[in-house]
PDB file of C-alpha atoms and ligand atoms in Angstrom:
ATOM      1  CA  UNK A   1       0.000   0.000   0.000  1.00 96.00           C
ATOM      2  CA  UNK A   2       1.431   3.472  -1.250  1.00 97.00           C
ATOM      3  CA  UNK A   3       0.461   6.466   1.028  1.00 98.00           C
ATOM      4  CA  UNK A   4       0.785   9.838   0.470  1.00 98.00           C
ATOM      5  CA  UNK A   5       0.283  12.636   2.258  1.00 98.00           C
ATOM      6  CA  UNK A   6       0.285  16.034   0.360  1.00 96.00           C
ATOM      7  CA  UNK A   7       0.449  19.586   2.166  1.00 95.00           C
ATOM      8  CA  UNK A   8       1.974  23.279   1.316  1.00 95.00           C
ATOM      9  CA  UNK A   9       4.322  22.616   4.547  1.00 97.00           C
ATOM     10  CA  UNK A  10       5.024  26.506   4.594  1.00 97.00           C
ATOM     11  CA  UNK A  11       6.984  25.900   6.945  1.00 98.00           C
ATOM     12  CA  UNK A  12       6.428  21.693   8.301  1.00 98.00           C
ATOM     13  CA  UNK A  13       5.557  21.230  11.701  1.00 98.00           C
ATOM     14  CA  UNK A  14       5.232  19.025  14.497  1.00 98.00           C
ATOM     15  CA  UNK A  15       1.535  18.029  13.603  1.00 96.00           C
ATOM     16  CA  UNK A  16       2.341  17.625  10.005  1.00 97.00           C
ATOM     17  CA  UNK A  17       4.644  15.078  11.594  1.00 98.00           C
ATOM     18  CA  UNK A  18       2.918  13.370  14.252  1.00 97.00           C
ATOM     19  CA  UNK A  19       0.054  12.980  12.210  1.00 97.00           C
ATOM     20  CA  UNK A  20       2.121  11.351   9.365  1.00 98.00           C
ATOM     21  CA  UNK A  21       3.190   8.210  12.346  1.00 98.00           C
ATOM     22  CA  UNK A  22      -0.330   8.727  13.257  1.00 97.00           C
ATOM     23  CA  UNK A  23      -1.389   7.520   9.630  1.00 97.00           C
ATOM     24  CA  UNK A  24       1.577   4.852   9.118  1.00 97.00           C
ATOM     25  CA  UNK A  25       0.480   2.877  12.967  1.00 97.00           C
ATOM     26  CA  UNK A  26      -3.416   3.160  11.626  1.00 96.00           C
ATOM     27  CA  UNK A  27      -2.634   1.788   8.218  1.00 97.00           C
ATOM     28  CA  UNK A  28      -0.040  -0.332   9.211  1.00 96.00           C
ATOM     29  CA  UNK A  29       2.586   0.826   6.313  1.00 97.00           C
ATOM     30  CA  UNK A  30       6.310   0.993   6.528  1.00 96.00           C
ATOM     31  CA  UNK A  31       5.797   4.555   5.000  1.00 98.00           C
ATOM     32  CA  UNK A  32       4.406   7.734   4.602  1.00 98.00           C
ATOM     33  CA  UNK A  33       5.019   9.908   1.456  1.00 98.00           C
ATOM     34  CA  UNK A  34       4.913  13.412   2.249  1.00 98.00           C
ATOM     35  CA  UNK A  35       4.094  15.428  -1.170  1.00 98.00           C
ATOM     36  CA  UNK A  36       4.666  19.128  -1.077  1.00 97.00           C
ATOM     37  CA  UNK A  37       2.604  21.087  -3.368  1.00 95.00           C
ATOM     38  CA  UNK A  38       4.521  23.232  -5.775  1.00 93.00           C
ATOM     39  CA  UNK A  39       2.335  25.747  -6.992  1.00 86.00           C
ATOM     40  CA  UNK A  40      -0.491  25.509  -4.507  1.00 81.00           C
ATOM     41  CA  UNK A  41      -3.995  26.063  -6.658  1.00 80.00           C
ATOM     42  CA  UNK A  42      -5.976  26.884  -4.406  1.00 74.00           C
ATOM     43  CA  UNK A  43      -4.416  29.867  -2.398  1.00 73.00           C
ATOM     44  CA  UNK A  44      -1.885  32.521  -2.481  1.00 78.00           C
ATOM     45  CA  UNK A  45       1.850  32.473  -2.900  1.00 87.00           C
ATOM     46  CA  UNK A  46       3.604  30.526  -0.131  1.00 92.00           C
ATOM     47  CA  UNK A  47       5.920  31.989   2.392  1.00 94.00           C
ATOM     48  CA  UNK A  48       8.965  29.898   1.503  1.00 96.00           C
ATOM     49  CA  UNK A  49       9.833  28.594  -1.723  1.00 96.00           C
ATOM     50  CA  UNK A  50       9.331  25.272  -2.916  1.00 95.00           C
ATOM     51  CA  UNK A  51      12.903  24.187  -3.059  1.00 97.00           C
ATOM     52  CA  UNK A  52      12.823  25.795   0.745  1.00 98.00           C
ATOM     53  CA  UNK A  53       9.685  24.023   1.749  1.00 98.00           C
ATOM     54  CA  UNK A  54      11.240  20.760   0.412  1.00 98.00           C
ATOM     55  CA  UNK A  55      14.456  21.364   2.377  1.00 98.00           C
ATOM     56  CA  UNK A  56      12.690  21.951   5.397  1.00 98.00           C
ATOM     57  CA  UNK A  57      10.717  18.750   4.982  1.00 98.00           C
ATOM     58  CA  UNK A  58      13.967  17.109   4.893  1.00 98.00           C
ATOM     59  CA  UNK A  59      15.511  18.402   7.853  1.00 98.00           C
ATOM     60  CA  UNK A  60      12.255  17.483   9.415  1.00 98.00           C
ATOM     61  CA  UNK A  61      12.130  14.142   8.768  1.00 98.00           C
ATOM     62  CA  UNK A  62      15.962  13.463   9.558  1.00 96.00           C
ATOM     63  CA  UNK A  63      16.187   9.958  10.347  1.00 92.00           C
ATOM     64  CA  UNK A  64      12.774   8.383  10.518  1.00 97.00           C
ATOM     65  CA  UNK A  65      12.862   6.120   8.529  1.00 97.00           C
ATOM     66  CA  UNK A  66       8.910   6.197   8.093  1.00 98.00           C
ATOM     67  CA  UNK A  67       8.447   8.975   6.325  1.00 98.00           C
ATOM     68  CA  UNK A  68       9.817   9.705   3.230  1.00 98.00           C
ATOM     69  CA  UNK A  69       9.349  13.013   0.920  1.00 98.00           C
ATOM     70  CA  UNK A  70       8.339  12.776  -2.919  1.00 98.00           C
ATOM     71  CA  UNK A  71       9.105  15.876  -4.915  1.00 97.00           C
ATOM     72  CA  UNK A  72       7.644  15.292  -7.736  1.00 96.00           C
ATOM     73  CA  UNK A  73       4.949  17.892  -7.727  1.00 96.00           C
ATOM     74  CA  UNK A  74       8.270  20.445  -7.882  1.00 94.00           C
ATOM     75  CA  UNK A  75       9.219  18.424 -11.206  1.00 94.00           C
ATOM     76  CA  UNK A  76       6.083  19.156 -12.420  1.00 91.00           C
ATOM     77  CA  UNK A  77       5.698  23.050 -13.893  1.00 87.00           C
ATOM     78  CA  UNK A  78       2.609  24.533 -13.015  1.00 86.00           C
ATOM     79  CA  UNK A  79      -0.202  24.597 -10.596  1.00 87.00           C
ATOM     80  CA  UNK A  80       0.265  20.889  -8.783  1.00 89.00           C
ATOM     81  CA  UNK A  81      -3.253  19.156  -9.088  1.00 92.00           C
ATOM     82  CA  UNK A  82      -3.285  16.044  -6.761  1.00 95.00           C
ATOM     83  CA  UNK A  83      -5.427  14.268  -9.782  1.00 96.00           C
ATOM     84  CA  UNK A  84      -2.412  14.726 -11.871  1.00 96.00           C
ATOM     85  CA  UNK A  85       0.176  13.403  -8.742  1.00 97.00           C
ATOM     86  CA  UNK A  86      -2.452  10.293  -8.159  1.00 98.00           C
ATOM     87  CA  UNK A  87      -2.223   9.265 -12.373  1.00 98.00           C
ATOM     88  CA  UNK A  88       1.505   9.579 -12.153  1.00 97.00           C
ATOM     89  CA  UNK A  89       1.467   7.437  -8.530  1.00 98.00           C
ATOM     90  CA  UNK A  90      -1.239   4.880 -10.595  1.00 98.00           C
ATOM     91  CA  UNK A  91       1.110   4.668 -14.021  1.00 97.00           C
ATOM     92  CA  UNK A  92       3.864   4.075 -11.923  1.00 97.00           C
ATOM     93  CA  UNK A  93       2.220   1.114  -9.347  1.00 95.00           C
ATOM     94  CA  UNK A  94       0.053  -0.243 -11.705  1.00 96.00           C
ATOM     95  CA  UNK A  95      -3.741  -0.566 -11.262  1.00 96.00           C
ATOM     96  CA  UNK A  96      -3.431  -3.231  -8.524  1.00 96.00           C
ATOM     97  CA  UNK A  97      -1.788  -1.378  -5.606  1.00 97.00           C
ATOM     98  CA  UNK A  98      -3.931   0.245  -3.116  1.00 98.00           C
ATOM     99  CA  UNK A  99      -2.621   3.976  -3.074  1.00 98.00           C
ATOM    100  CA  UNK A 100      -3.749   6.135  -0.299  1.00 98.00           C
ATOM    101  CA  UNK A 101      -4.445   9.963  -0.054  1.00 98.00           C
ATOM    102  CA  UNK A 102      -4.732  11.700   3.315  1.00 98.00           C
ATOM    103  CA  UNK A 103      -6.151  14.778   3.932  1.00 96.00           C
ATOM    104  CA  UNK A 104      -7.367  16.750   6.647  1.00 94.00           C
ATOM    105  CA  UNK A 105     -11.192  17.764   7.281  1.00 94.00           C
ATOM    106  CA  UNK A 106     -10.415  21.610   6.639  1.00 90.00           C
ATOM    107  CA  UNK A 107      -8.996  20.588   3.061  1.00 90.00           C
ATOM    108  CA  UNK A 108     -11.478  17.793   2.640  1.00 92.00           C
ATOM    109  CA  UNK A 109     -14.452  19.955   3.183  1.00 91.00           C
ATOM    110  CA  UNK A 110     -13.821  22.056   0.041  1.00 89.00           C
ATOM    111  CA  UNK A 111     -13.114  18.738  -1.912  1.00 89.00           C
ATOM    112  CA  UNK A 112     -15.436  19.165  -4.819  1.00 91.00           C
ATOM    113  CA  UNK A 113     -13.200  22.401  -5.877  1.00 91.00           C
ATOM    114  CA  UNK A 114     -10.246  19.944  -6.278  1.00 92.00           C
ATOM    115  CA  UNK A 115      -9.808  20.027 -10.621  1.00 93.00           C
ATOM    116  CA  UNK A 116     -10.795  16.648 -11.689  1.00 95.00           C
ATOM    117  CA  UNK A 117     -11.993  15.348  -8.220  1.00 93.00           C
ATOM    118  CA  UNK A 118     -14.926  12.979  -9.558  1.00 93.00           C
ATOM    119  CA  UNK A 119     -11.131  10.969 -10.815  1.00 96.00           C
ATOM    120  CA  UNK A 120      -9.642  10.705  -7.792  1.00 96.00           C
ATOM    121  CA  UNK A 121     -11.878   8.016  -6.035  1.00 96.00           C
ATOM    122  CA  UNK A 122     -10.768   6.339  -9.387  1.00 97.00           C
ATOM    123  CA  UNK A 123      -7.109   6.547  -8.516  1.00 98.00           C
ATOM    124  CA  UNK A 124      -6.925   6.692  -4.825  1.00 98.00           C
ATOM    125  CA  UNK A 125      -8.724   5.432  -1.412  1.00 98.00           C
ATOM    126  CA  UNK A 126      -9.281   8.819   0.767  1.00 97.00           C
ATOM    127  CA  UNK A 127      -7.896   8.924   4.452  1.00 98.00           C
ATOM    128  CA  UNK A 128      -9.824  12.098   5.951  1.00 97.00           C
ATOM    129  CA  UNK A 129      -8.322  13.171   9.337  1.00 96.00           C
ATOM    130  CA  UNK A 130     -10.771  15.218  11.730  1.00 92.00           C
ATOM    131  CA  UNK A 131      -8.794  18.193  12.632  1.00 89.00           C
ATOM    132  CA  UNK A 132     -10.515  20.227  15.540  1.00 85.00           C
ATOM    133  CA  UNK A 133     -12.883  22.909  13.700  1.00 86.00           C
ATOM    134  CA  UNK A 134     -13.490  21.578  10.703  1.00 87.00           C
ATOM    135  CA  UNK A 135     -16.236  19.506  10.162  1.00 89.00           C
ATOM    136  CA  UNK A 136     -17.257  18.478   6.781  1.00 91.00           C
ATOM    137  CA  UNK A 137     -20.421  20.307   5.695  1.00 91.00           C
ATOM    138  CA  UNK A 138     -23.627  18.606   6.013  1.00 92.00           C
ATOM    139  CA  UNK A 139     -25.171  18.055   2.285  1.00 92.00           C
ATOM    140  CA  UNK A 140     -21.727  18.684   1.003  1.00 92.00           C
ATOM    141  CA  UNK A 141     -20.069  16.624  -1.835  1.00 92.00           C
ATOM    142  CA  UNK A 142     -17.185  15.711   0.690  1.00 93.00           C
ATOM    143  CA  UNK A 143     -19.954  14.352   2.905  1.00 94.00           C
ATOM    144  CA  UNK A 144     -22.211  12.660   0.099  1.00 94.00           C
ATOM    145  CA  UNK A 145     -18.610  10.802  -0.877  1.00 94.00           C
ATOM    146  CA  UNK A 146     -18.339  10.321   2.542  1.00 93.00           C
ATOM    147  CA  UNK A 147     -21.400   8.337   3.143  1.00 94.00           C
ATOM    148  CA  UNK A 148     -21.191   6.329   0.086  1.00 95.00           C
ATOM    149  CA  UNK A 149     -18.156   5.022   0.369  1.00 96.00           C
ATOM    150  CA  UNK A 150     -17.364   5.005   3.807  1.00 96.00           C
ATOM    151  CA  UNK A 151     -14.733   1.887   4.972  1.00 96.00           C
ATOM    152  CA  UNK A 152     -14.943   1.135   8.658  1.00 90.00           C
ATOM    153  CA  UNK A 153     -11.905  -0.593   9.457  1.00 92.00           C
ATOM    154  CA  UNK A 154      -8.164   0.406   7.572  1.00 94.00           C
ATOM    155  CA  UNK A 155      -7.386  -3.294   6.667  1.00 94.00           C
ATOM    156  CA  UNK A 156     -10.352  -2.483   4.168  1.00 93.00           C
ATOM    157  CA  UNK A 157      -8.095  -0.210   2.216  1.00 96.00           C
ATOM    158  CA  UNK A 158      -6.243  -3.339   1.601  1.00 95.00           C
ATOM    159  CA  UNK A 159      -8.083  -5.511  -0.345  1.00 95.00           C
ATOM    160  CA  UNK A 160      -8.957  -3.000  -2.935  1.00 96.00           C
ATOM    161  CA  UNK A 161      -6.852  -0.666  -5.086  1.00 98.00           C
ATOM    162  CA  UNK A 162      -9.043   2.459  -4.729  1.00 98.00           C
ATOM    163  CA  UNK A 163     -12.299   3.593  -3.851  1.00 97.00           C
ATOM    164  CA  UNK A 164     -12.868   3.758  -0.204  1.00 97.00           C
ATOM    165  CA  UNK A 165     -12.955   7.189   2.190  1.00 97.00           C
ATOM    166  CA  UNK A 166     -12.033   6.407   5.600  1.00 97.00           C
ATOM    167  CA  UNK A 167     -12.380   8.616   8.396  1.00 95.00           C
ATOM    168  CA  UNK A 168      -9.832   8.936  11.182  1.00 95.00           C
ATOM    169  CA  UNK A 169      -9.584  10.382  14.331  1.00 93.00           C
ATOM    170  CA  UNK A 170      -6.060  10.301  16.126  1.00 94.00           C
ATOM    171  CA  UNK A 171      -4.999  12.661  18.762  1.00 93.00           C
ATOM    172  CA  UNK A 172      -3.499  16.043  16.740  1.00 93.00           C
ATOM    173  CA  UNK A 173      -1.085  18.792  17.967  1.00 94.00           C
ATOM    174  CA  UNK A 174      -2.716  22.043  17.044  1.00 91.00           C
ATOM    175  CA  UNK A 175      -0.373  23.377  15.373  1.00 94.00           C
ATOM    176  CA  UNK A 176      -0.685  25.462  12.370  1.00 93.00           C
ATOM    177  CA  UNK A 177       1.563  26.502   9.678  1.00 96.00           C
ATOM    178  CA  UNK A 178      -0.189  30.245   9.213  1.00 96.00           C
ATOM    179  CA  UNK A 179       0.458  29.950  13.360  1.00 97.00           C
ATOM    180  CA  UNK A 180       3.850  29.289  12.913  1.00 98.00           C
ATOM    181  CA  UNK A 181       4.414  32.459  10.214  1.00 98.00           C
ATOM    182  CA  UNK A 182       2.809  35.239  12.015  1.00 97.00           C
ATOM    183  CA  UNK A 183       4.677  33.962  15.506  1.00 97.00           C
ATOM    184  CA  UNK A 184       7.942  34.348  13.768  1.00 96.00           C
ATOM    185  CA  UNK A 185       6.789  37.730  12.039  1.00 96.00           C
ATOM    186  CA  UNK A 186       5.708  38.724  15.123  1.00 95.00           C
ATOM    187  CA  UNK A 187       9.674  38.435  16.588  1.00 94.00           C
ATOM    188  CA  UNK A 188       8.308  34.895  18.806  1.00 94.00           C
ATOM    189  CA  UNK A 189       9.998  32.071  18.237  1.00 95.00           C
ATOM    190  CA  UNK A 190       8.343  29.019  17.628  1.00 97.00           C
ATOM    191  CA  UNK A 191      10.551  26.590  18.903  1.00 96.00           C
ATOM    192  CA  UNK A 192       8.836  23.257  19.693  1.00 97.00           C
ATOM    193  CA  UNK A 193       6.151  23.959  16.905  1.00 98.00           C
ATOM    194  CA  UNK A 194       8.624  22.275  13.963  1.00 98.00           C
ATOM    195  CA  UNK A 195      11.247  20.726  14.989  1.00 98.00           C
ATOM    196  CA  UNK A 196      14.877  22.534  15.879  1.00 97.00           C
ATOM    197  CA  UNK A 197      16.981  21.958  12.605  1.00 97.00           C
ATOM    198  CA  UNK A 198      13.624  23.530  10.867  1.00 98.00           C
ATOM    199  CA  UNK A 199      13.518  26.385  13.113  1.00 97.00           C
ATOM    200  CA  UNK A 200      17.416  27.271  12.184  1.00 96.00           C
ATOM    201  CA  UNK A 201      17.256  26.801   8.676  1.00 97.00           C
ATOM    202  CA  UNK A 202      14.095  29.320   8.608  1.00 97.00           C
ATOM    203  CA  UNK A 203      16.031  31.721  10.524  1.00 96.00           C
ATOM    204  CA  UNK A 204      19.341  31.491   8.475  1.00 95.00           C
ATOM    205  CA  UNK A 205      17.533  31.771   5.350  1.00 96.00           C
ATOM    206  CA  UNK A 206      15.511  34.400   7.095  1.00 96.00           C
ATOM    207  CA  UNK A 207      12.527  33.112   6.174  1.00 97.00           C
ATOM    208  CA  UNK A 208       8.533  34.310   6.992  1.00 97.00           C
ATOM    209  CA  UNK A 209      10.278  37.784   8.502  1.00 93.00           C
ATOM    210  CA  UNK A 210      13.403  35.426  10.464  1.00 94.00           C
ATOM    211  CA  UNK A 211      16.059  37.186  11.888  1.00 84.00           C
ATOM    212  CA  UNK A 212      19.224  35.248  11.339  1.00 75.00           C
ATOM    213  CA  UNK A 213      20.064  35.719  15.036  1.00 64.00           C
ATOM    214  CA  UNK A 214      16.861  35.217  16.703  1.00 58.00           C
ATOM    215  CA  UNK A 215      16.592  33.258  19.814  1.00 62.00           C
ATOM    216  CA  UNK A 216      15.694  29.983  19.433  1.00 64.00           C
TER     217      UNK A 216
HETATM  218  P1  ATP B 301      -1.704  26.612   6.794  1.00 73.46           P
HETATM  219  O1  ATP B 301      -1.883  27.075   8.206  1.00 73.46           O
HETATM  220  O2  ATP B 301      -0.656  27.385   6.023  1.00 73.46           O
HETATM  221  O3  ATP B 301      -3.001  26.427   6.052  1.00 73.46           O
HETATM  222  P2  ATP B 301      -1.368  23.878   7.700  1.00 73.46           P
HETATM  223  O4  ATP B 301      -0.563  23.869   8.957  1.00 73.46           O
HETATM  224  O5  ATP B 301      -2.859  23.683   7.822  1.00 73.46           O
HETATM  225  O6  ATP B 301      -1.024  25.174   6.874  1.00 73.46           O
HETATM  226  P3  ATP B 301      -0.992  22.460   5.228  1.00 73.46           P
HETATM  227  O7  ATP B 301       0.316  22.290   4.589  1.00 73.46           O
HETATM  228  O8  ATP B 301      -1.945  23.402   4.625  1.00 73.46           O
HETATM  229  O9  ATP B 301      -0.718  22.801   6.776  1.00 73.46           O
HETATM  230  O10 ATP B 301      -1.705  21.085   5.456  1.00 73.46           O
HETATM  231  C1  ATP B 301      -1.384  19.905   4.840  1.00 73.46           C
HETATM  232  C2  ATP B 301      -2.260  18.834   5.412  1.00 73.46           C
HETATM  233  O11 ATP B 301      -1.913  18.670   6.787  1.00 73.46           O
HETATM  234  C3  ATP B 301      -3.748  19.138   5.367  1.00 73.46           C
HETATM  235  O12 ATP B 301      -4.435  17.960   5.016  1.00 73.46           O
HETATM  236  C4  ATP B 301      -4.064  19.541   6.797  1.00 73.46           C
HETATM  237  O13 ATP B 301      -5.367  19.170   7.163  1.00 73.46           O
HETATM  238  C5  ATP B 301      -3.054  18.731   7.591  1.00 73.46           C
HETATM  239  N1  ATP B 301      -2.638  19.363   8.851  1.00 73.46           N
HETATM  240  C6  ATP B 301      -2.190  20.601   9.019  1.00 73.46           C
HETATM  241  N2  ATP B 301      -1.893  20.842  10.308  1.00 73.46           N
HETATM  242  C7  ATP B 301      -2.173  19.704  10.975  1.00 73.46           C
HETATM  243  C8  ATP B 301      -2.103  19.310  12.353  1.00 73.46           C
HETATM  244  N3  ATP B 301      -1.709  20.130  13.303  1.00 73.46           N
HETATM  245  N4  ATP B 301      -2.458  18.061  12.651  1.00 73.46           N
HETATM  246  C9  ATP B 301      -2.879  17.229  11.685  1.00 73.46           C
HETATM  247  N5  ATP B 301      -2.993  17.545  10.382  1.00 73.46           N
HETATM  248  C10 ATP B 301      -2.646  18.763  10.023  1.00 73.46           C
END
């Protein structure tokens, strides 16, 4: 089972993180993919660039050997369309694998703005993570979806290559990446947000407003 787990990361943080070994004990994989958008279609211009984002990600993940980062949406040029990363993941695995998508509720919720989303149950099962705040919309597409294709149990995501929407709810840090930003803008440090080697490489490439000698 391939699972990926797709996010701006502007900057990566601790509940990015968690919620990535959240996902790998519930589905029982070896890994977690973590897929930063490029050119995110759906809101502004990011903070850091993508080639920052990405090395970020990287010093995040260190040595855990359970998650993994796939750039490909940076190889890609334009706005990065997770239909388009799910046909590449599909070509690639063939059409028996099960490949996995996880999103939160807050991006979930606005699911039927995704280009080509009718596809994607087509390509991928759908791991939707309740974050705090964000329920899915009553008599929304993301909750018609929902309903119809609702798995109960993870090993169901198994025995079939794509298809299912599964609801999870682990235990989340709130932690947010726009929380992160206007902390450090602010001059606050948000040390134990993202992890250290993060927080240093944002301030030496003084990034979101950083001051390269900021307290840590
Ligand atoms: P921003 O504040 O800039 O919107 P974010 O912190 O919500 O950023 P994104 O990169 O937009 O992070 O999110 C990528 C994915 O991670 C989304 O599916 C989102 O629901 C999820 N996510 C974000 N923060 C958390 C968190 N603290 N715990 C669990 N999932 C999270």
């Amino acid at each position: 089972m391939h699972v990926i787990y797709g996010g701006t990361f502007d900057p990566i943080h601790h509940g990015h993180l968690r919620l990535a070994l959240e996902i790998s004990d519930a589905l029982s994989v070896d890994q977690v993919h973590l897929v930063p958008c490029h050119i995110p279609p759906h809101r502004g211009s990011t903070g850091a660039t993508s080639e920052q984002r990405l090395e970020l990600i990287r010093l995040a993940i260190g040595g855990e050997s359970r998650l993994c980062v796939d750039d490909r949406e940076l190889r890609r040029a334009g706005a990065s369309f997770t239909a388009d990363t799910l046909r590449q993941l599909r070509a690639e695995s063939g059409p028996n694998q099960p490949l996995v998508m996880v999103v939160g509720t807050d991006a979930f919720a606005a699911f039927d703005r995704w280009r080509d989303w009718m596809d994607i149950p087509a390509l991928a099962h759908i791991v939707v993570v309740q974050r705090p705040g964000a329920d899915i919309p009553l008599g929304s597409e993301a909750a018609r979806l929902l309903s119809e294709r609702r798995a109960t149990d993870p090993d169901a995501l198994k025995t079939s290559p794509c298809g299912a929407v599964l609801q999870l709810d682990p235990p989340l840090l709130d932690i947010s990446a726009t929380g992160i930003r206007h902390r450090i803008a602010n001059g606050r440090s948000p040390r134990y947000l993202t992890p250290d080697p993060v927080w240093q490489r944002i301030q030496s490439l003084r990034l979101y407003g950083a001051c390269p000698a900021g307290n840590f």
